[in-house]
Every structure is written in structure tokens, then in C-alpha cells.
Coordinates of C-alpha atoms in Angstrom, one line a residue:
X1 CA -68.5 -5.5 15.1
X2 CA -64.9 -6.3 16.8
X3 CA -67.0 -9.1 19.5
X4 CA -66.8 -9.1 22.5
X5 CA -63.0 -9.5 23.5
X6 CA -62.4 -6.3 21.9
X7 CA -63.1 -3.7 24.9
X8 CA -61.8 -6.6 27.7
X9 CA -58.4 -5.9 25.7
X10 CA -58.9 -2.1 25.3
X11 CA -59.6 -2.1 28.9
X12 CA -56.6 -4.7 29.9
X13 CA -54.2 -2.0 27.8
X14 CA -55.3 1.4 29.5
X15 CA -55.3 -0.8 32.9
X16 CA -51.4 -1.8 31.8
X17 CA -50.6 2.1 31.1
X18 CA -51.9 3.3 34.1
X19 CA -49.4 0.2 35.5
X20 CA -46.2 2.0 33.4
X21 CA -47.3 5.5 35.5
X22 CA -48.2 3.9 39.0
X23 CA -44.9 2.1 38.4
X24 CA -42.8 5.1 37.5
X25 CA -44.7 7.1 40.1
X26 CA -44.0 5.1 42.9
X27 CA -40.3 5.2 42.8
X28 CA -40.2 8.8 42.6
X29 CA -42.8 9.1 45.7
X30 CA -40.8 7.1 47.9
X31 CA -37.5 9.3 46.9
X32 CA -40.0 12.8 47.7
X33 CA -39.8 11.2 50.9
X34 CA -36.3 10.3 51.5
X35 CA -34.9 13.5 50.1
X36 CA -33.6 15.8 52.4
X37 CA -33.3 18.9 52.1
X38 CA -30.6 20.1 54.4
X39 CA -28.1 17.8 52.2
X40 CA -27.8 19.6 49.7
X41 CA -24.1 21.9 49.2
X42 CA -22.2 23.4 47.0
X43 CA -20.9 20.6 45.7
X44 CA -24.2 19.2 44.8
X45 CA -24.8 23.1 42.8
X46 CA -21.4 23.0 40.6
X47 CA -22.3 19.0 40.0
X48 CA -25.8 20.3 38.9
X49 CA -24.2 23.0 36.9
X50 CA -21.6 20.6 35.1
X51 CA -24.6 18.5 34.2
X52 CA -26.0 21.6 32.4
X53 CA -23.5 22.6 30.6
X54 CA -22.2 19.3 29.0
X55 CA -25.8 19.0 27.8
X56 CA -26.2 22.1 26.8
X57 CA -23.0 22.0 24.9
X58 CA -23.2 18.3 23.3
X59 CA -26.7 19.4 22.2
X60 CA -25.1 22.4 20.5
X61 CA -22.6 20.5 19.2
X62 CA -24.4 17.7 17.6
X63 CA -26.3 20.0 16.0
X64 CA -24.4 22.8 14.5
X65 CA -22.4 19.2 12.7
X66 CA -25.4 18.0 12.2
X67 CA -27.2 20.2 9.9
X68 CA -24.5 20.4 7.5
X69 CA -23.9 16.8 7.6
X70 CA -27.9 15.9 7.1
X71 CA -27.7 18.5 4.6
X72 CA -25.1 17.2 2.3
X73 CA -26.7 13.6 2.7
X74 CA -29.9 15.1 1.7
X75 CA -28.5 17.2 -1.7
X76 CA -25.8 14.7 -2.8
X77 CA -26.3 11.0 -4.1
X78 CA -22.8 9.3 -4.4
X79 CA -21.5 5.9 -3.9
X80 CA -22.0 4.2 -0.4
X81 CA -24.3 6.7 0.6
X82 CA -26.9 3.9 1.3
X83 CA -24.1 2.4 3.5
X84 CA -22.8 5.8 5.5
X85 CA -27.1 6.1 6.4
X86 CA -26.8 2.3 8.0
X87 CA -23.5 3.8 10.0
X88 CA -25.7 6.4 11.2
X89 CA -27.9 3.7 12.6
X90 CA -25.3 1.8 14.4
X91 CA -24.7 4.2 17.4
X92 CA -28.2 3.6 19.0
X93 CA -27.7 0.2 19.3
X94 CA -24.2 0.3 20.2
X95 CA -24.2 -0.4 23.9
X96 CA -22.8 2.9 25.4
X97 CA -18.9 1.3 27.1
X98 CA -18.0 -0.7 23.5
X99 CA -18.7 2.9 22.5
X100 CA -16.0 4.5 25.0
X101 CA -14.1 1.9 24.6
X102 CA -13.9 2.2 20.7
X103 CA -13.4 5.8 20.9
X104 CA -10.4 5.4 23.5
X105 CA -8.3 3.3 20.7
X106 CA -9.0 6.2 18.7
X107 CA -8.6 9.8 21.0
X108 CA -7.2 8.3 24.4
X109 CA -4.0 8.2 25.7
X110 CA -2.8 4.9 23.9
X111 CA -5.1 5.5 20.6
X112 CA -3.9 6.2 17.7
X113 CA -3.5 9.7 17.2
X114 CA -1.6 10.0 20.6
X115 CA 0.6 7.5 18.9
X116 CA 0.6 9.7 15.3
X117 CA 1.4 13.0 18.2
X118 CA 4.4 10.9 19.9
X119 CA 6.2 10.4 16.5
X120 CA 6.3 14.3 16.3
X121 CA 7.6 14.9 19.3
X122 CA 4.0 15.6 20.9
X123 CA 2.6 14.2 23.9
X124 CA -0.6 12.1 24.0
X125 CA -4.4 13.0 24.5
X126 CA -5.9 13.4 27.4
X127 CA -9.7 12.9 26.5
X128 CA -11.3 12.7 30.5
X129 CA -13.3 14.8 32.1
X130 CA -15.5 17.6 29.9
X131 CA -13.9 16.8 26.2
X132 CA -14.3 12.9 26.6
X133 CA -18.0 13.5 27.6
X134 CA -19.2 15.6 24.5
X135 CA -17.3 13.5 22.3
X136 CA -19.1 10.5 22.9
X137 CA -22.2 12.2 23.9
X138 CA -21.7 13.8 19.6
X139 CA -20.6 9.8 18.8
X140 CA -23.6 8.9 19.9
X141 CA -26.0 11.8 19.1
X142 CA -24.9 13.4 15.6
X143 CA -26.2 10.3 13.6
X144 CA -29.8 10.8 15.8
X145 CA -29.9 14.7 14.9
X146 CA -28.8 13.9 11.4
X147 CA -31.7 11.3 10.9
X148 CA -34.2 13.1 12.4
X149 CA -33.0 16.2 10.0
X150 CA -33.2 14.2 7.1
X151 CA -36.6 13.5 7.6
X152 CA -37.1 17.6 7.7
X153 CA -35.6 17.4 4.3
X154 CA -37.8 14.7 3.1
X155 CA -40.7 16.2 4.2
X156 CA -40.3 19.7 1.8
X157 CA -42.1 19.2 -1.0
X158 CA -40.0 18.5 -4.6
X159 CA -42.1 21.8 -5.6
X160 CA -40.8 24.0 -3.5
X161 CA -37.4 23.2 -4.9
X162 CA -38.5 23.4 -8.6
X163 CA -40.2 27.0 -8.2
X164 CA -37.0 28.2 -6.3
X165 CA -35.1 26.8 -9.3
X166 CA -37.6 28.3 -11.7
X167 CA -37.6 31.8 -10.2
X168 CA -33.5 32.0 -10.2
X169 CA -32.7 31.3 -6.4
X170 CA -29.3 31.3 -5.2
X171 CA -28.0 28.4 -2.9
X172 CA -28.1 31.2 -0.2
X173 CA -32.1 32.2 -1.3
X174 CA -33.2 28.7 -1.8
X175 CA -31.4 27.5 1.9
X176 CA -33.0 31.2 3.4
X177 CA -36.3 30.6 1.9
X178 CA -37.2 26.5 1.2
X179 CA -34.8 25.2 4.2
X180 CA -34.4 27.0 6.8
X181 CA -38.2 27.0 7.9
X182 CA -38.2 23.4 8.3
X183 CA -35.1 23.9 10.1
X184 CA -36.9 26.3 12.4
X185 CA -39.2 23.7 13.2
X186 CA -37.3 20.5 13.7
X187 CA -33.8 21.6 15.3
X188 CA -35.6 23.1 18.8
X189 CA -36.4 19.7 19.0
X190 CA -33.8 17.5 18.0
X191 CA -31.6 20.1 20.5
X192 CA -34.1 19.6 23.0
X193 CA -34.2 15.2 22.7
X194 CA -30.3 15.3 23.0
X195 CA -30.3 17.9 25.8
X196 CA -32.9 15.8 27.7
X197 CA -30.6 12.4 26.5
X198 CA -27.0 13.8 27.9
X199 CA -28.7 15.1 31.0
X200 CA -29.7 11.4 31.8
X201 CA -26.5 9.7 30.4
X202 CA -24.2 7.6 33.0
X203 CA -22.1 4.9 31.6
X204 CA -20.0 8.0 29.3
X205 CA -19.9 9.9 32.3
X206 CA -18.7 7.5 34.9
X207 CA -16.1 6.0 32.7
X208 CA -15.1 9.1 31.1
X209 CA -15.8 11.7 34.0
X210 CA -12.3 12.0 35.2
X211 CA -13.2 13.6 39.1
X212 CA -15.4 15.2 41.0
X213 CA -15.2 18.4 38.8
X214 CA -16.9 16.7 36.0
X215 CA -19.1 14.7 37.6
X216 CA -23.2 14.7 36.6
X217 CA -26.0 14.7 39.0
X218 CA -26.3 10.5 37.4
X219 CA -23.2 9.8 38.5
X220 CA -23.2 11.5 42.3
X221 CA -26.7 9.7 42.7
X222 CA -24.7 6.4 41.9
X223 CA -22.0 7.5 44.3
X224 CA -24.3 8.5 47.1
X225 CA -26.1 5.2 47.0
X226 CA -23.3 3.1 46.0
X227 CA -20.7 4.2 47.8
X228 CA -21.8 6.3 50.8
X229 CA -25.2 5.2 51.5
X230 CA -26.4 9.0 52.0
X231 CA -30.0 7.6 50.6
X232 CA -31.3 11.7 51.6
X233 CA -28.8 13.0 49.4
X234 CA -29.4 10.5 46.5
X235 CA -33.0 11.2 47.1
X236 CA -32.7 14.9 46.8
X237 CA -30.8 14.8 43.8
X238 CA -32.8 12.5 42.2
X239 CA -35.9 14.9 42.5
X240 CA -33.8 17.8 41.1
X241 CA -33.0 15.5 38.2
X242 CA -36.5 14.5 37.7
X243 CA -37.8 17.3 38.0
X244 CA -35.7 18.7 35.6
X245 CA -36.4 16.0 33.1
X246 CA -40.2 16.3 33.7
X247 CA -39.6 19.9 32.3
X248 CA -37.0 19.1 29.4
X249 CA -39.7 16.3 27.9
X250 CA -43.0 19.0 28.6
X251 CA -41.0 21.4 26.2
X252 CA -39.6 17.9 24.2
X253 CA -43.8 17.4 23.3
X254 CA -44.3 21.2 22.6
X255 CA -41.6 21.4 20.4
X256 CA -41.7 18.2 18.6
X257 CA -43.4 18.1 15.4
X258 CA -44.2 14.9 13.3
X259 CA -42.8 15.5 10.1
X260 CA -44.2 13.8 7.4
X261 CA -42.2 12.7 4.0
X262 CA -44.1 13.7 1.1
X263 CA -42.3 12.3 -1.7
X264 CA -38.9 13.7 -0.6
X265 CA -37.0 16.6 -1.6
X266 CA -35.1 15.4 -4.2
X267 CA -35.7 12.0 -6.5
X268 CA -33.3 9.3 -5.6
X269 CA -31.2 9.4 -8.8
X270 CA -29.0 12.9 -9.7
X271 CA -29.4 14.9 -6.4
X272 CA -28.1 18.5 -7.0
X273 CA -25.5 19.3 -8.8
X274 CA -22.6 21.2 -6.2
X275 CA -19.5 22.9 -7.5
X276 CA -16.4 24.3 -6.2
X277 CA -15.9 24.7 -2.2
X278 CA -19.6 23.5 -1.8
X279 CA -19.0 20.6 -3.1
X280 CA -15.5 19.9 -1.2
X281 CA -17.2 21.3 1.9
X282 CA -19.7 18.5 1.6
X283 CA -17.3 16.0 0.8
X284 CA -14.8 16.8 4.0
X285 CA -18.1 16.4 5.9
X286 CA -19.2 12.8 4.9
X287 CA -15.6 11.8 5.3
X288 CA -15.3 13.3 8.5
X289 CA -18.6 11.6 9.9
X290 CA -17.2 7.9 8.5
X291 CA -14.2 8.5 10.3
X292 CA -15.7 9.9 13.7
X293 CA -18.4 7.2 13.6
X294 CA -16.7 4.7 11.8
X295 CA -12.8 4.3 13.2
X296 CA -14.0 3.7 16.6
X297 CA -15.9 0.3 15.1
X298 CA -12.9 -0.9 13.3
X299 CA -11.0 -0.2 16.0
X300 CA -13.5 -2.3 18.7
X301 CA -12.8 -4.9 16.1
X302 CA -9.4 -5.2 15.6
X303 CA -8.6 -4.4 19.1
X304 CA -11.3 -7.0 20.9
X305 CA -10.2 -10.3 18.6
X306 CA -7.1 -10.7 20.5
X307 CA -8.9 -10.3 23.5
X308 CA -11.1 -13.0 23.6
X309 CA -8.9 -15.4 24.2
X310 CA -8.1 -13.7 27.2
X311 CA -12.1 -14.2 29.0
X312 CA -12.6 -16.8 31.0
X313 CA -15.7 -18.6 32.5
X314 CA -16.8 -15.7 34.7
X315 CA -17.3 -13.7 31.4
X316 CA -19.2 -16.7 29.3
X317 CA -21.9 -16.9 32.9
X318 CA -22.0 -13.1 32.3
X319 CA -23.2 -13.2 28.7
X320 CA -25.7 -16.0 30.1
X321 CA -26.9 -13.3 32.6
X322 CA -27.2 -11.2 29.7
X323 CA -28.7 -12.9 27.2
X324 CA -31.4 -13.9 29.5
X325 CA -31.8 -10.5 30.9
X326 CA -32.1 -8.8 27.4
X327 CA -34.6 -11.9 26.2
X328 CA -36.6 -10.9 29.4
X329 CA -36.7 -7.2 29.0
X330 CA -37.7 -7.6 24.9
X331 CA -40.9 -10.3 25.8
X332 CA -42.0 -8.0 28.7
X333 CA -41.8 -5.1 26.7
X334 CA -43.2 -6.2 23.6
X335 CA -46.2 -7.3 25.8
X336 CA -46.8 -4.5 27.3
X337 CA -46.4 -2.4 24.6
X338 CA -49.3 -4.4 22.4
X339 CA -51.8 -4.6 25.6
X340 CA -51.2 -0.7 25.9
X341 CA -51.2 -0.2 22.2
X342 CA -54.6 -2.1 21.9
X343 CA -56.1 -0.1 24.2
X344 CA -54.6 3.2 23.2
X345 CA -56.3 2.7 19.7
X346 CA -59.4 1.9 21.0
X347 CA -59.5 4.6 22.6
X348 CA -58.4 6.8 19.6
X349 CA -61.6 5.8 17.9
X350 CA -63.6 7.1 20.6
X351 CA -62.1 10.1 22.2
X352 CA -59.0 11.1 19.7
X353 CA -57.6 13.6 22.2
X354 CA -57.8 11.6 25.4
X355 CA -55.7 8.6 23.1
X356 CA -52.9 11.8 21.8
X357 CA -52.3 13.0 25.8
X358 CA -52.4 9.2 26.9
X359 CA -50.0 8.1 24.5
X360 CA -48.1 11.2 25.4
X361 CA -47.8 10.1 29.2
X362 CA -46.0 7.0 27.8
X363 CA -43.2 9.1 27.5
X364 CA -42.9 9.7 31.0
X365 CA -40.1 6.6 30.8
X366 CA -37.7 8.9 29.0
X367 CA -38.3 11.5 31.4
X368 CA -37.0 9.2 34.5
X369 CA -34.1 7.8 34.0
X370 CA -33.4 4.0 35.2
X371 CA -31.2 5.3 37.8
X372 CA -33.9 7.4 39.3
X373 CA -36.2 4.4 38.9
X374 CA -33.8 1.6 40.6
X375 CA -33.0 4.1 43.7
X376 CA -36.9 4.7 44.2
X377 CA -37.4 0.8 44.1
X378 CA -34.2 0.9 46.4
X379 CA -36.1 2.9 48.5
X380 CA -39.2 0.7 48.5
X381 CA -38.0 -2.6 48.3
X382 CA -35.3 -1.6 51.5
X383 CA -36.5 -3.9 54.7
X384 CA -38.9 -6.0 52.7
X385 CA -36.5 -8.1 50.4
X386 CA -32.9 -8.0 49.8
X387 CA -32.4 -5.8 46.0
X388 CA -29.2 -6.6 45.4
X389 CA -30.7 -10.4 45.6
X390 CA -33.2 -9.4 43.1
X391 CA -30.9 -7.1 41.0
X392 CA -31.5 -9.0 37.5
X393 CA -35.2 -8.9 38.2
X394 CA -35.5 -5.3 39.1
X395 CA -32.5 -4.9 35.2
X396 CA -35.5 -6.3 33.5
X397 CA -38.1 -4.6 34.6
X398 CA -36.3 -1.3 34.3
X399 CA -35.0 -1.9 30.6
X400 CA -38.4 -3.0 29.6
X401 CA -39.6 0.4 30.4
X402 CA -37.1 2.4 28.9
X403 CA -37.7 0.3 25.6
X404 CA -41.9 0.5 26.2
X405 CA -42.1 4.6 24.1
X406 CA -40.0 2.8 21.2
X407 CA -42.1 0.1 20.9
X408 CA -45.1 1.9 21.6
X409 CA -44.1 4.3 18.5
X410 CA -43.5 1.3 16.3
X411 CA -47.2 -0.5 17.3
X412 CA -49.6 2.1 17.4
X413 CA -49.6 3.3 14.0
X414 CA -49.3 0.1 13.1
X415 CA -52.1 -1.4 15.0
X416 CA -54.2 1.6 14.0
X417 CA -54.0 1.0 10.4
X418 CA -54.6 -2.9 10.6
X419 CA -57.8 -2.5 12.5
X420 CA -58.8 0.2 9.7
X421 CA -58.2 -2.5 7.2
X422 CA -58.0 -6.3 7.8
X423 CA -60.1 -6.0 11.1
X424 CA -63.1 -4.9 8.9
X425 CA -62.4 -7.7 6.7
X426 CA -62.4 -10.0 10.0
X427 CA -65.3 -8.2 11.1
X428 CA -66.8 -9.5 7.7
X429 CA -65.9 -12.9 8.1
X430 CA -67.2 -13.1 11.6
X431 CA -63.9 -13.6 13.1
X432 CA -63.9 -12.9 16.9
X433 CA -61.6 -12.8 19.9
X434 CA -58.1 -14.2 19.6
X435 CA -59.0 -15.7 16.0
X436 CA -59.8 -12.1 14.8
X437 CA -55.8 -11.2 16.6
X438 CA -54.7 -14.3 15.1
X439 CA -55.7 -14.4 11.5
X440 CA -56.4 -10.8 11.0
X441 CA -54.1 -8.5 13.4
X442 CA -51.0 -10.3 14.1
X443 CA -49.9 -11.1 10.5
X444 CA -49.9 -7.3 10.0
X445 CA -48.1 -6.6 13.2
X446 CA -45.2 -9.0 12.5
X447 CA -42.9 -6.3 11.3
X448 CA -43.3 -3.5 14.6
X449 CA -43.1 -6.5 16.7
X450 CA -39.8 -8.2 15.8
X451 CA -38.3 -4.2 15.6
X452 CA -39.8 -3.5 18.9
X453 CA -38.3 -7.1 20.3
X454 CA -34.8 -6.4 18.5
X455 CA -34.7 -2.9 20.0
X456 CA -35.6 -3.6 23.4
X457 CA -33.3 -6.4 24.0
X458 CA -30.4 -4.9 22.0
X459 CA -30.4 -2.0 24.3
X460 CA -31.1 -4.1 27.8
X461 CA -27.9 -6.5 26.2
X462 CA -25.7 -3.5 26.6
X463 CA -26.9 -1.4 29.8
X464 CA -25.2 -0.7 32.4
X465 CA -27.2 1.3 34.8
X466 CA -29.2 -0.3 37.3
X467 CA -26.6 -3.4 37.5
X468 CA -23.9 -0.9 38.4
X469 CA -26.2 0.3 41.2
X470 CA -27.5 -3.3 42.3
X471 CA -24.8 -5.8 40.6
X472 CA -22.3 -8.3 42.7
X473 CA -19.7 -11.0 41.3
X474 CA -22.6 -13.7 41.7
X475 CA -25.3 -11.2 39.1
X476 CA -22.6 -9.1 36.7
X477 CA -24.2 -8.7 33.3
X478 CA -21.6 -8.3 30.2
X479 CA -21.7 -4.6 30.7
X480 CA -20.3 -4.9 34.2
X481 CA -18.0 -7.0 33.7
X482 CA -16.4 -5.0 30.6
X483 CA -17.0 -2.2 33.3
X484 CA -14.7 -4.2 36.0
X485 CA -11.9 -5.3 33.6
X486 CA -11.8 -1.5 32.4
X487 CA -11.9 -0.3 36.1
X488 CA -8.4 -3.5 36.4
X489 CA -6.8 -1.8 33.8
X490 CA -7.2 -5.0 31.6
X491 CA -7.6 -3.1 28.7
X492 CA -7.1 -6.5 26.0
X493 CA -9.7 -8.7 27.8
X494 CA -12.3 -5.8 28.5
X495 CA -11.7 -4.9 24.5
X496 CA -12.6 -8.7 23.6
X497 CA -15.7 -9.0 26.1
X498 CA -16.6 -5.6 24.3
X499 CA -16.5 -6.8 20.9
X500 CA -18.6 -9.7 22.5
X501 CA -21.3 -8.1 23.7
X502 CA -21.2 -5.5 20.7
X503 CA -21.8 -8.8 18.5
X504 CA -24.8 -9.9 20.8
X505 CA -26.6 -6.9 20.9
X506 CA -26.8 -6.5 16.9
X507 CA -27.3 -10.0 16.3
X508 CA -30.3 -10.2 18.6
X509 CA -31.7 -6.8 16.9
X510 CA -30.9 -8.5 13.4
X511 CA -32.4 -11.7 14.2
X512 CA -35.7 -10.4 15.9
X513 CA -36.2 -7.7 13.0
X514 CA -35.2 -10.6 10.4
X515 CA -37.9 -12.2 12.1
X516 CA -40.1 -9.0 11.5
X517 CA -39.8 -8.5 8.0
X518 CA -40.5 -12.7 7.0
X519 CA -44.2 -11.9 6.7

């Protein structure tokens, strides 16, 4: 037997889930009943429709590059291929302005290949508006797509491969008949994650938007809050967004399949042999993905040193607001996340499916996105307290909840698996209550829990939604100020607090999952 503490958790976790909906809930009520209806023009339908298409597109994008770029990672083994996988990791940490900012010294006006253009009598890039939008939106979603198709590739069995070889196949007949199934199951998917991702993002939009004709419903719920206090409007499009959202992650769960590795495709060592164009086809590929992902890095670098002597003490209290905002966010969330994940597998043990469409409902975070969720507690906090006096608050409860379905993902399984094993051994021994956690579950949780911690305040370090919406001079995070210096056209000092807050967000993710993996 677990004791007796066991169902008080179980039951403090599905009581701290149903907290994550009535939160989420809330906000979206209160906009239901700002919304008006009458607001909404034709300039609200062609916003609408922008925000369509550049999801539609980056999603298409990111994946037609993406299958022959998981591909080639999946059939070749070369040098530094263990290194280019790590690159792939680095966009979804990398907070989303060092991002624009990196690839500006790369595509924009003053970047580099407008300066290679000038010396051939060319004139320079012009990356705002639509093309600035899905190039950062591929930055930061081919390495996602690739990653999630190289698990697809893992996850064919080695004897597949081996008959096809056995029985003569082509390239052509063994990529028609051993990969394009799995294809057909994991690309609606993946298409469907980014679709759902770009339709929510803000930061790449607002900084590399350009004008009203390329501006997303994110961005004009911003404005109308921000900027013209129409709260009906911002309400209305809000709804449309969510609504949207609701329906993008309903088809997200259909689609989505868990794809399990067994034993991988091919063995580590020797990969399959390519020859001729294949071969260079594949090669132009990994190059091009270390230079699209990689140059804008280098550049943040070499461009943001010089700039830090350039920030002054309004930019160190900034990083203070930040640090303390992203430690916030990662304890909150790594709280919640256990409670909920305790009583999610309790649950699990009894009623299976219950536990699957609960743990489902968790994902209603990445189906609101933070700017919905600050203008509903706009909405609701309005006449009662001040927000923009409670702005950092309201940043950390936000960013814990974006982080909560990534952490739950990491502790459930997790959780699951050492209740199956050392809790029986506890239950053995006798061990009860928060000795049985202590000695038994903890130790075997130590890994999800620093990941879960290093994500969650890696990604609150570098936001910048809800402080644009709520921020002043006396609350900026590090993200709003790089966003101010940008918006100054001081280019130098918003390149070294960018290469400043790029260096605090992977530190603290390095340092809590160093933390994780010193069992």
C-alpha cells in the first residue's frame, strides 16, 4: 500500500489541474463578454486572413525543408553530425528578438549579404513584412519539424530496411514503400504544431511585421489594448483567435501520434552508403541548415560583444527583473506540474482513459496564447487593482503556464514508471508519506525536474508577450528593453543586451538540467 498521503496528493493534483482550466477559462469568459460584435471590419478580415496565410505558409515551408533535411540526418553518419543535432536544439530556447535580431545581421538591410549585394552594384534586402515573418517563423520551426521527423525515422524498424535491401529496392521503392508511411503519419502533425505555433507568434511579428498589411490577429489585439484601448475589439479578436486555436490543437491531438523508437533505423556506425547527386543533394542540405541556423548565432555574438559596454544600469535592473521573473515562473511551474502529475497517475491506475483526456486538457495552455490570457486577466483584474502595477506577477504566472504541457510531458512518464518500480520497493520497506517521495520518488525524478526547471525559466527569461502588453520603465524585463533599444534604433546596445539575455537563458537551462542529470 502507497499510505495514506497518497490519494490527499492524487487529489491536491486533479484539484491543481482543474486550477490550470478554471484559470485559462476565466480569462477567456470575461473576453466572451467584452467582445463586441459590431467592431469587427474589414480590416479585422484581411488581418485575420494574413494571419492564415503566413501560417499556412511557414508550416509548409518548414516542412517541405524539413523532410529532406531529417532525412539526410537520418541516412548519413559524418563528422559533427552529433554537433548540427545540438544546433537543432538551440532555436527553442533561443528567446524569439536575439532570434530576429541575429537574423537581421544576416538578411536585413545592414547584414551581410546586403553588404555582399552593394559590392555588385545591388541594392540591400528588405526582409519586413511577409518574407521576414516566415523566415524566422522556418529559423525557428525547421529544427522542431526535423526532430520530431527524426523520431519517425527512428521508430521504422532496422527490418524493414534489410528486407527492402534483400528484395532489390530502389532508393525510389524503399522511400515509396518503408518511408513514406511514417511520413504519412507524422508530417499532418508536425504541419499542424507549427501552423497552430505561427498562428500564436507575436514578438517575430511585431518586430518584423512592417504595417498594417502584415499584421496578425496577436499583434492588432496588442494594438487595440495597448494603444487604443478598444477592449471590444481586442475582445472580439481574441475569441476569433481562440477559437481558432481551440480547433487547430482538437485536430493537433487527432493527428498526433506517439512514435516510438524501436532500435532506430539504421545502427549508429556506417549509415547508408549515397552516391552521386544524392549524396551532394544531402550534403548542400546539412550545409544549408548550419548556415540558416547557425550564422545568425555567430552573428548575435560577434555583433552583441561590442555592445555591452554600451548598457547601462537600467539594463543590469532589467536582467534582475528577469532573472527573478524566469526563477519564479520555473518553481511555480515545476510545482504545479508534479502536484498535477501525481495526481494524473493515480488516476491512470484507476481509470486509464479518464487520465489520457485529462492529461489531454493540459494542453489547453498551448491552445491560448499568453496574450489572450493577460487581456482576459486585463479584463478581470480592470477596477479591482491596478495590472500594470502587478505586471511581473501576472509575467509569471502566464509563463508558468505556457511551460506547465512541457513539464507535464517530461514528469508523467517519468513519475509513472518510478511508482511501478521504486514505490513498490517503498511500499516494501514501509515507507509512507513524504519519506516514501523523499527516498523513493524524488531521486528518480531528478532528471524531468531540473529539464522541466531549465525549460520553463529559459523560455519566461526571454518572453516578451505579456510585459509588452503590461510593462512600464519602472517593470521592463530584458526582452523589453532589447525591444525599446531596437524600437531607438540603437542597434549596438540592443545587440549586446541581446547576446545578454541569449547567455542567461541557456545558462539557466544548462545549470537546472546539469542539476538534473547529477543523480
Amino acid at each position: 500500500m502507497a499510505g495514506g498521503a497518497e490519494p490527499v496528493i492524487g487529489a491536491v493534483g486533479l484539484v491543481l489541474g482543474l486550477l490550470v482550466l478554471a484559470v485559462c477559462a476565466a480569462p477567456i469568459a470575461a473576453l466572451m463578454q467584452a467582445a463586441t460584435p459590431g467592431t469587427w471590419a474589414g480590416a479585422d478580415t484581411a488581418i485575420l486572413r494574413f494571419t492564415l496565410m503566413q501560417a499556412v505558409l511557414s508550416a509548409l515551408l518548414s516542412v517541405a525543408l524539413a523532410v529532406p533535411l531529417a532525412r539526410a540526418l537520418a541516412l548519413r553518419r559524418f563528422p559533427g553530425r552529433g554537433a548540427l543535432l545540438t544546433l537543432l536544439g538551440a532555436p527553442f530556447l533561443l528567446p524569439a528578438l536575439v532570434a530576429v535580431l541575429g537574423l537581421l545581421a544576416i538578411w536585413g538591410r545592414g547584414g551581410v549579404i546586403s553588404d555582399g549585394l552593394a559590392l555588385v552594384g545591388r541594392g540591400p534586402l528588405d526582409i519586413y513584412g511577409l518574407g521576414g515573418i516566415l523566415l524566422a517563423h522556418v529559423f525557428f520551426n525547421l529544427p522542431l519539424v526535423t526532430r520530431l521527423l527524426l523520431q519517425g525515422w527512428a521508430a521504422i524498424p532496422a527490418e524493414q530496411l534489410r528486407l527492402a535491401a534483400g528484395l532489390g529496392f530502389r532508393p525510389a521503392d524503399q522511400f515509396r514503400h518503408v518511408e513514406w508511411p511514417m511520413l504519412r503519419e507524422v508530417v499532418p502533425g508536425a504541419a499542424l504544431l507549427v501552423f497552430l505555433l505561427c498562428t500564436t507568434s507575436f514578438a517575430i511579428a511585431l518586430t518584423l511585421g512592417g504595417g498594417p498589411g502584415s499584421t496578425t490577429v496577436e499583434v492588432a489585439i496588442y494594438q487595440a489594448i495597448r494603444f487604443e484601448f478598444d477592449l471590444g475589439r481586442a475582445g472580439l479578436l481574441a475569441l476569433v483567435q481562440t477559437g481558432l486555436c481551440l480547433c487547430l490543437a482538437g485536430l493537433l491531438m487527432l493527428a498526433g501520434r506517439p512514435v516510438t523508437a524501436q532500435g532506430g533505423l539504421l545502427p549508429e556506425a556506417g549509415g547508408v552508403e549515397r552516391h552521386g547527386w544524392r549524396r551532394g543533394a544531402d550534403s548542400a542540405l546539412l550545409l544549408g541548415a548550419v548556415a540558416l541556423l547557425g550564422l545568425p548565432l555567430l552573428a548575435i555574438v560577434l555583433r552583441g560583444l561590442p555592445g555591452l559596454a554600451e548598457l547601462d544600469g537600467s539594463v543590469l535592473r532589467a536582467v534582475g527583473r528577469s532573472l527573478a521573473v524566469a526563477l519564479s515562473s520555473a518553481a511555480i511551474c515545476v510545482l504545479w506540474a508534479l502536484g498535477i502529475a501525481a495526481g494524473l497517475v493515480r488516476l491512470a491506475e484507476r481509470l486509464p482513459r479518464l487520465a489520457r483526456a485529462a492529461e489531454g486538457a493540459m494542453l489547453i495552455t498551448l491552445a491560448v496564447s499568453p496574450f489572450v490570457l493577460a487581456a482576459g486577466l486585463f479584463l478581470l483584474l480592470r477596477g479591482r487593482v491596478d495590472p500594470f502595477a502587478i505586471a511581473l506577477p501576472m509575467v509569471v504566472l502566464v509563463n508558468a503556464l505556457m511551460s506547465l504541457p512541457f513539464a507535464l510531458r517530461a514528469l508523467v512518464p517519468a513519475l509513472a514508471l518510478a511508482r511501478r518500480t521504486d514505490g513498490r520497493l517503498a511500499d516494501a520497506l514501509g515507507l509512507r508519506g513524504w519519506t516514501r517521495w523523499r527516498v523513493a520518488l524524488l531521486p528518480r525524478l531528478r532528471g524531468p525536474l531540473g529539464f522541466s526547471a531549465g525549460l520553463a525559466a529559459a523560455l519566461s527569461m526571454g518572453d516578451l508577450g505579456v510585459i509588452a502588453l503590461f510593462g512600464s520603465t519602472s517593470t521592463s524585463t530584458l526582452p523589453l528593453v532589447v525591444y525599446q533599444l531596437m524600437g531607438a534604433y540603437r542597434m549596438e546596445a540592443a545587440a549586446g543586451a541581446a547576446l545578454l539575455l541569449l547567455a542567461l537563458s541557456l545558462a539557466l537551462f544548462a545549470a537546472f538540467d546539469l542539476w538534473g542529470r547529477r543523480a
